[in-house]
Amino acid sequence: MRNKFLALAGLAAVSVVLSPSAHATLLCLPVLNPLGLSFPQVDDTCAADHNGTNPIGTLLSDTGVQPFNFTAGSGATAINTKGSLQEVVYREAGGTLDFYIQVQVTGGVGGFGDVTSTGNFTGFTTLVGTVSPIQLLGPGSVQPLIDTRSGPGDTIRWTYLTGISPGLNSFTMAISTNATQDAPGSIGLIGANGGTQTLAGFEPISAVPEPVSIILLGTALALSAVFIRRRQASRS
C-alpha cells in the first residue's frame, strides 16, 4: 500500500513539472530569446489573430498618448523632433499579456534610430515583432530592420535602419509574453545620431502555472499527506 501511494504521489509531482506553463499565443510573431536577434516582417495575417484593427483580449493598461520633444546633438547632426508614444497591455483569453507600442514623429528635424522596451522581461517567453493591423496612433509607415534582446532578456530593442523621421509612424511593435501581471516600466527613444529619452511604459512582473498545474500540485500534496498519516498510524 505504501508503495502505491508513493507511486501516485510521484506521478502527480512529475506531471506538475512536465505540464506546460502559461504561454504566449501571438503565433504570428517569432520567439526572441535572450541574446537573440530577428528580422521582423510586417505580417498582415495577424489581422485574423487580432480581430481586424483591435488587439485580442481585454485592455489591461494604457499609458495614454504621451507627447514628447526630443533634442540631441548640435550643428548639422542635431536632432530636434516632437511626436507621441503610446503603449497598451492586453490580457489574452488564456491570461497571458501582450504589450503593444507605437511611436509617431510629427515634426522637427532628425529622427529615432531605436526604440527600446526597458522593462524586466528576464525569465519570460517573448514573441517579438511588428504588426500592422493594430494602430494606436494611426497607420504605420516604417518598420524596424531588426529586433534584439539583451543577455538576461530584460531589454527588447527595435532598430530602424532609416529612423522614424518627421511625418512617419512606426508600425506597432508587439511583445507577446507568458506573463500574467504587469507593472510600471519604461520605453526608451534613441536618436539616430545620439541622445536618449525615456517615457513611461509597462513591464511584466510574474507568470503563474496553468490551472491544471495547480490541481496536479494539490493532488501530489494530498497524496503525500495521506501516506504520512497511514505511516504514522501503522507505527502507533
mmCIF file of C-alpha atoms in Angstrom:
data_model
loop_
_atom_site.group_PDB
_atom_site.id
_atom_site.type_symbol
_atom_site.label_atom_id
_atom_site.label_comp_id
_atom_site.label_asym_id
_atom_site.label_seq_id
_atom_site.Cartn_x
_atom_site.Cartn_y
_atom_site.Cartn_z
ATOM 1 C CA MET A 1 0.000 0.000 0.000
ATOM 2 C CA ARG A 2 2.810 2.394 0.912
ATOM 3 C CA ASN A 3 4.481 1.834 -2.443
ATOM 4 C CA LYS A 4 1.197 2.530 -4.220
ATOM 5 C CA PHE A 5 0.775 5.894 -2.533
ATOM 6 C CA LEU A 6 4.408 6.773 -3.206
ATOM 7 C CA ALA A 7 3.977 5.923 -6.878
ATOM 8 C CA LEU A 8 0.830 8.035 -7.204
ATOM 9 C CA ALA A 9 2.393 10.998 -5.432
ATOM 10 C CA GLY A 10 5.487 10.737 -7.606
ATOM 11 C CA LEU A 11 3.407 10.574 -10.774
ATOM 12 C CA ALA A 12 1.464 13.689 -9.809
ATOM 13 C CA ALA A 13 4.648 15.580 -8.961
ATOM 14 C CA VAL A 14 6.253 14.634 -12.284
ATOM 15 C CA SER A 15 3.102 15.745 -14.098
ATOM 16 C CA VAL A 16 3.382 19.160 -12.438
ATOM 17 C CA VAL A 17 6.992 19.517 -13.553
ATOM 18 C CA LEU A 18 6.265 18.425 -17.114
ATOM 19 C CA SER A 19 2.989 20.265 -17.607
ATOM 20 C CA PRO A 20 3.236 23.427 -19.742
ATOM 21 C CA SER A 21 3.178 26.805 -18.009
ATOM 22 C CA ALA A 22 1.216 29.788 -19.259
ATOM 23 C CA HIS A 23 2.454 30.586 -22.727
ATOM 24 C CA ALA A 24 2.494 33.369 -25.265
ATOM 25 C CA THR A 25 -0.052 32.825 -28.007
ATOM 26 C CA LEU A 26 0.549 35.570 -30.567
ATOM 27 C CA LEU A 27 1.621 32.970 -33.095
ATOM 28 C CA CYS A 28 2.348 35.297 -36.000
ATOM 29 C CA LEU A 29 5.438 36.666 -34.186
ATOM 30 C CA PRO A 30 8.803 34.892 -33.858
ATOM 31 C CA VAL A 31 10.183 33.857 -30.470
ATOM 32 C CA LEU A 32 13.012 36.147 -29.346
ATOM 33 C CA ASN A 33 15.328 34.554 -26.784
ATOM 34 C CA PRO A 34 17.942 36.344 -24.627
ATOM 35 C CA LEU A 35 20.886 37.446 -26.814
ATOM 36 C CA GLY A 36 18.612 36.758 -29.774
ATOM 37 C CA LEU A 37 18.180 38.706 -32.994
ATOM 38 C CA SER A 38 15.414 38.555 -35.566
ATOM 39 C CA PHE A 39 14.462 40.332 -38.772
ATOM 40 C CA PRO A 40 10.829 41.289 -38.262
ATOM 41 C CA GLN A 41 8.422 41.314 -41.153
ATOM 42 C CA VAL A 42 5.065 43.013 -41.026
ATOM 43 C CA ASP A 43 2.643 40.107 -41.274
ATOM 44 C CA ASP A 44 -0.899 41.100 -42.190
ATOM 45 C CA THR A 45 -2.139 37.589 -41.449
ATOM 46 C CA CYS A 46 -2.006 38.819 -37.860
ATOM 47 C CA ALA A 47 -5.261 40.587 -38.644
ATOM 48 C CA ALA A 48 -7.091 37.305 -38.132
ATOM 49 C CA ASP A 49 -5.459 36.949 -34.723
ATOM 50 C CA HIS A 50 -6.363 40.461 -33.684
ATOM 51 C CA ASN A 51 -9.927 40.769 -34.881
ATOM 52 C CA GLY A 52 -9.170 43.292 -37.573
ATOM 53 C CA THR A 53 -7.793 46.509 -36.139
ATOM 54 C CA ASN A 54 -8.178 45.571 -32.479
ATOM 55 C CA PRO A 55 -5.728 43.661 -30.294
ATOM 56 C CA ILE A 56 -7.097 40.405 -28.959
ATOM 57 C CA GLY A 57 -8.105 40.129 -25.340
ATOM 58 C CA THR A 58 -9.048 42.671 -22.699
ATOM 59 C CA LEU A 59 -7.349 46.043 -22.251
ATOM 60 C CA LEU A 60 -5.387 45.926 -19.003
ATOM 61 C CA SER A 61 -3.124 49.006 -19.019
ATOM 62 C CA ASP A 62 -2.672 52.087 -21.187
ATOM 63 C CA THR A 63 -0.077 54.858 -20.923
ATOM 64 C CA GLY A 64 -2.293 57.136 -22.977
ATOM 65 C CA VAL A 65 -0.807 59.270 -25.741
ATOM 66 C CA GLN A 66 2.440 60.721 -24.396
ATOM 67 C CA PRO A 67 3.743 63.770 -26.282
ATOM 68 C CA PHE A 68 7.492 64.297 -26.357
ATOM 69 C CA ASN A 69 10.069 66.825 -27.522
ATOM 70 C CA PHE A 70 13.419 65.232 -28.263
ATOM 71 C CA THR A 71 16.627 67.256 -28.596
ATOM 72 C CA ALA A 72 20.125 65.841 -29.027
ATOM 73 C CA GLY A 73 23.408 66.891 -30.613
ATOM 74 C CA SER A 74 24.266 70.143 -32.336
ATOM 75 C CA GLY A 75 25.084 71.513 -35.742
ATOM 76 C CA ALA A 76 24.350 69.526 -38.870
ATOM 77 C CA THR A 77 23.647 66.319 -36.913
ATOM 78 C CA ALA A 78 21.292 67.899 -34.377
ATOM 79 C CA ILE A 79 18.014 66.167 -33.613
ATOM 80 C CA ASN A 80 15.053 68.294 -32.622
ATOM 81 C CA THR A 81 11.794 66.439 -33.041
ATOM 82 C CA LYS A 82 8.396 66.187 -31.456
ATOM 83 C CA GLY A 83 5.811 63.456 -31.533
ATOM 84 C CA SER A 84 3.883 60.958 -29.448
ATOM 85 C CA LEU A 85 4.256 57.480 -27.981
ATOM 86 C CA GLN A 86 1.688 55.071 -26.602
ATOM 87 C CA GLU A 87 1.875 51.618 -25.029
ATOM 88 C CA VAL A 88 -1.035 49.362 -24.144
ATOM 89 C CA VAL A 89 -1.211 45.953 -22.479
ATOM 90 C CA TYR A 90 -3.892 43.389 -23.348
ATOM 91 C CA ARG A 91 -4.734 40.212 -21.472
ATOM 92 C CA GLU A 92 -5.449 37.266 -23.759
ATOM 93 C CA ALA A 93 -8.219 34.756 -23.050
ATOM 94 C CA GLY A 94 -5.615 32.381 -21.577
ATOM 95 C CA GLY A 95 -4.491 35.000 -19.055
ATOM 96 C CA THR A 96 -1.169 35.982 -20.670
ATOM 97 C CA LEU A 97 -0.213 39.544 -21.571
ATOM 98 C CA ASP A 98 0.620 41.251 -24.874
ATOM 99 C CA PHE A 99 2.455 44.603 -24.949
ATOM 100 C CA TYR A 100 1.952 46.983 -27.913
ATOM 101 C CA ILE A 101 3.993 50.142 -28.587
ATOM 102 C CA GLN A 102 3.752 52.734 -31.345
ATOM 103 C CA VAL A 103 5.762 55.916 -31.948
ATOM 104 C CA GLN A 104 4.924 58.800 -34.257
ATOM 105 C CA VAL A 105 7.113 61.803 -35.105
ATOM 106 C CA THR A 106 5.012 64.781 -36.101
ATOM 107 C CA GLY A 107 7.610 67.482 -36.745
ATOM 108 C CA GLY A 108 11.106 68.829 -36.368
ATOM 109 C CA VAL A 109 14.471 67.669 -37.687
ATOM 110 C CA GLY A 110 16.111 64.247 -37.368
ATOM 111 C CA GLY A 111 14.625 61.015 -36.107
ATOM 112 C CA PHE A 112 14.885 57.978 -33.885
ATOM 113 C CA GLY A 113 17.149 55.081 -34.683
ATOM 114 C CA ASP A 114 15.998 52.725 -31.930
ATOM 115 C CA VAL A 115 13.058 52.119 -29.637
ATOM 116 C CA THR A 116 13.600 50.031 -26.506
ATOM 117 C CA SER A 117 11.283 48.419 -24.015
ATOM 118 C CA THR A 118 13.426 48.615 -20.910
ATOM 119 C CA GLY A 119 11.152 46.753 -18.571
ATOM 120 C CA ASN A 120 12.202 43.487 -16.981
ATOM 121 C CA PHE A 121 11.493 40.624 -19.401
ATOM 122 C CA THR A 122 14.055 38.318 -17.758
ATOM 123 C CA GLY A 123 12.711 34.791 -17.386
ATOM 124 C CA PHE A 124 9.716 35.315 -19.661
ATOM 125 C CA THR A 125 8.967 33.762 -23.021
ATOM 126 C CA THR A 126 8.587 36.581 -25.521
ATOM 127 C CA LEU A 127 7.336 36.600 -29.103
ATOM 128 C CA VAL A 128 8.501 39.868 -30.618
ATOM 129 C CA GLY A 129 7.879 41.684 -33.878
ATOM 130 C CA THR A 130 5.679 44.243 -35.577
ATOM 131 C CA VAL A 131 2.035 44.094 -36.582
ATOM 132 C CA SER A 132 0.224 46.443 -38.954
ATOM 133 C CA PRO A 133 -3.451 45.799 -38.097
ATOM 134 C CA ILE A 134 -3.039 47.335 -34.625
ATOM 135 C CA GLN A 135 -2.877 51.125 -34.915
ATOM 136 C CA LEU A 136 -2.567 53.015 -31.658
ATOM 137 C CA LEU A 137 -1.513 56.295 -33.250
ATOM 138 C CA GLY A 138 -2.555 55.748 -36.856
ATOM 139 C CA PRO A 139 -1.339 53.669 -39.815
ATOM 140 C CA GLY A 140 2.288 52.561 -39.609
ATOM 141 C CA SER A 141 4.674 53.751 -42.307
ATOM 142 C CA VAL A 142 8.087 52.414 -41.274
ATOM 143 C CA GLN A 143 9.208 49.078 -39.863
ATOM 144 C CA PRO A 144 12.358 48.149 -37.908
ATOM 145 C CA LEU A 145 15.263 46.352 -39.551
ATOM 146 C CA ILE A 146 16.000 44.068 -36.587
ATOM 147 C CA ASP A 147 14.761 43.133 -33.114
ATOM 148 C CA THR A 148 17.248 42.262 -30.371
ATOM 149 C CA ARG A 149 17.016 41.130 -26.767
ATOM 150 C CA SER A 150 19.663 41.749 -24.100
ATOM 151 C CA GLY A 151 21.657 38.985 -22.394
ATOM 152 C CA PRO A 152 19.449 38.338 -19.374
ATOM 153 C CA GLY A 153 16.443 39.162 -21.517
ATOM 154 C CA ASP A 154 15.328 42.313 -19.728
ATOM 155 C CA THR A 155 15.537 44.800 -22.624
ATOM 156 C CA ILE A 156 13.985 44.418 -26.069
ATOM 157 C CA ARG A 157 15.084 46.773 -28.845
ATOM 158 C CA TRP A 158 13.749 47.576 -32.295
ATOM 159 C CA THR A 159 16.309 49.158 -34.635
ATOM 160 C CA TYR A 160 15.086 51.289 -37.554
ATOM 161 C CA LEU A 161 17.563 51.472 -40.432
ATOM 162 C CA THR A 162 16.392 54.843 -41.740
ATOM 163 C CA GLY A 163 14.974 56.102 -38.456
ATOM 164 C CA ILE A 164 11.495 57.297 -37.627
ATOM 165 C CA SER A 165 11.531 60.752 -39.181
ATOM 166 C CA PRO A 166 9.037 63.636 -39.059
ATOM 167 C CA GLY A 167 5.747 62.685 -40.663
ATOM 168 C CA LEU A 168 6.265 58.951 -40.081
ATOM 169 C CA ASN A 169 4.691 56.443 -37.701
ATOM 170 C CA SER A 170 6.340 53.234 -36.642
ATOM 171 C CA PHE A 171 4.424 50.035 -37.191
ATOM 172 C CA THR A 172 3.038 48.844 -33.878
ATOM 173 C CA MET A 173 5.757 46.929 -32.040
ATOM 174 C CA ALA A 174 4.427 43.838 -30.263
ATOM 175 C CA ILE A 175 5.690 41.666 -27.422
ATOM 176 C CA SER A 176 3.571 38.628 -26.600
ATOM 177 C CA THR A 177 4.578 37.050 -23.280
ATOM 178 C CA ASN A 178 3.719 34.317 -20.828
ATOM 179 C CA ALA A 179 3.480 36.943 -18.078
ATOM 180 C CA THR A 180 0.199 37.301 -16.211
ATOM 181 C CA GLN A 181 0.737 40.645 -14.464
ATOM 182 C CA ASP A 182 2.278 43.975 -15.433
ATOM 183 C CA ALA A 183 3.893 46.862 -13.587
ATOM 184 C CA PRO A 184 5.229 50.335 -14.452
ATOM 185 C CA GLY A 185 8.226 50.215 -16.787
ATOM 186 C CA SER A 186 9.759 52.494 -19.386
ATOM 187 C CA ILE A 187 10.141 52.968 -23.127
ATOM 188 C CA GLY A 188 13.397 54.426 -24.427
ATOM 189 C CA LEU A 189 13.806 56.551 -27.557
ATOM 190 C CA ILE A 190 17.309 56.621 -29.024
ATOM 191 C CA GLY A 191 18.197 59.244 -31.609
ATOM 192 C CA ALA A 192 19.567 58.193 -34.978
ATOM 193 C CA ASN A 193 22.636 60.354 -34.242
ATOM 194 C CA GLY A 194 22.722 60.035 -30.467
ATOM 195 C CA GLY A 195 20.743 61.081 -27.425
ATOM 196 C CA THR A 196 18.127 59.207 -25.431
ATOM 197 C CA GLN A 197 14.793 59.892 -23.818
ATOM 198 C CA THR A 198 12.712 57.736 -21.515
ATOM 199 C CA LEU A 199 8.918 57.708 -21.301
ATOM 200 C CA ALA A 200 6.526 55.749 -19.105
ATOM 201 C CA GLY A 201 5.687 52.213 -20.132
ATOM 202 C CA PHE A 202 4.883 48.785 -18.706
ATOM 203 C CA GLU A 203 6.795 45.589 -17.929
ATOM 204 C CA PRO A 204 5.786 42.052 -16.924
ATOM 205 C CA ILE A 205 6.273 41.064 -13.299
ATOM 206 C CA SER A 206 5.093 37.474 -12.873
ATOM 207 C CA ALA A 207 3.963 34.302 -14.580
ATOM 208 C CA VAL A 208 1.808 31.682 -12.887
ATOM 209 C CA PRO A 209 1.214 27.993 -13.655
ATOM 210 C CA GLU A 210 -1.761 26.897 -15.689
ATOM 211 C CA PRO A 211 -4.771 25.876 -13.533
ATOM 212 C CA VAL A 212 -4.118 22.221 -14.376
ATOM 213 C CA SER A 213 -0.651 22.518 -12.841
ATOM 214 C CA ILE A 214 -2.129 23.881 -9.622
ATOM 215 C CA ILE A 215 -4.602 20.964 -9.486
ATOM 216 C CA LEU A 216 -1.842 18.424 -10.035
ATOM 217 C CA LEU A 217 0.330 20.004 -7.375
ATOM 218 C CA GLY A 218 -2.573 19.887 -4.936
ATOM 219 C CA THR A 219 -3.116 16.210 -5.754
ATOM 220 C CA ALA A 220 0.541 15.418 -5.099
ATOM 221 C CA LEU A 221 0.429 17.200 -1.745
ATOM 222 C CA ALA A 222 -2.803 15.451 -0.753
ATOM 223 C CA LEU A 223 -1.410 12.000 -1.585
ATOM 224 C CA SER A 224 1.725 12.753 0.382
ATOM 225 C CA ALA A 225 -0.376 13.768 3.401
ATOM 226 C CA VAL A 226 -2.393 10.539 3.204
ATOM 227 C CA PHE A 227 0.789 8.464 3.084
ATOM 228 C CA ILE A 228 2.261 10.256 6.104
ATOM 229 C CA ARG A 229 -0.902 9.716 8.148
ATOM 230 C CA ARG A 230 -1.046 5.991 7.246
ATOM 231 C CA ARG A 231 2.624 5.528 8.124
ATOM 232 C CA GLN A 232 2.154 7.237 11.493
ATOM 233 C CA ALA A 233 -0.927 5.121 12.194
ATOM 234 C CA SER A 234 0.922 1.889 11.403
ATOM 235 C CA ARG A 235 3.672 2.782 13.874
ATOM 236 C CA SER A 236 1.278 3.552 16.766
#
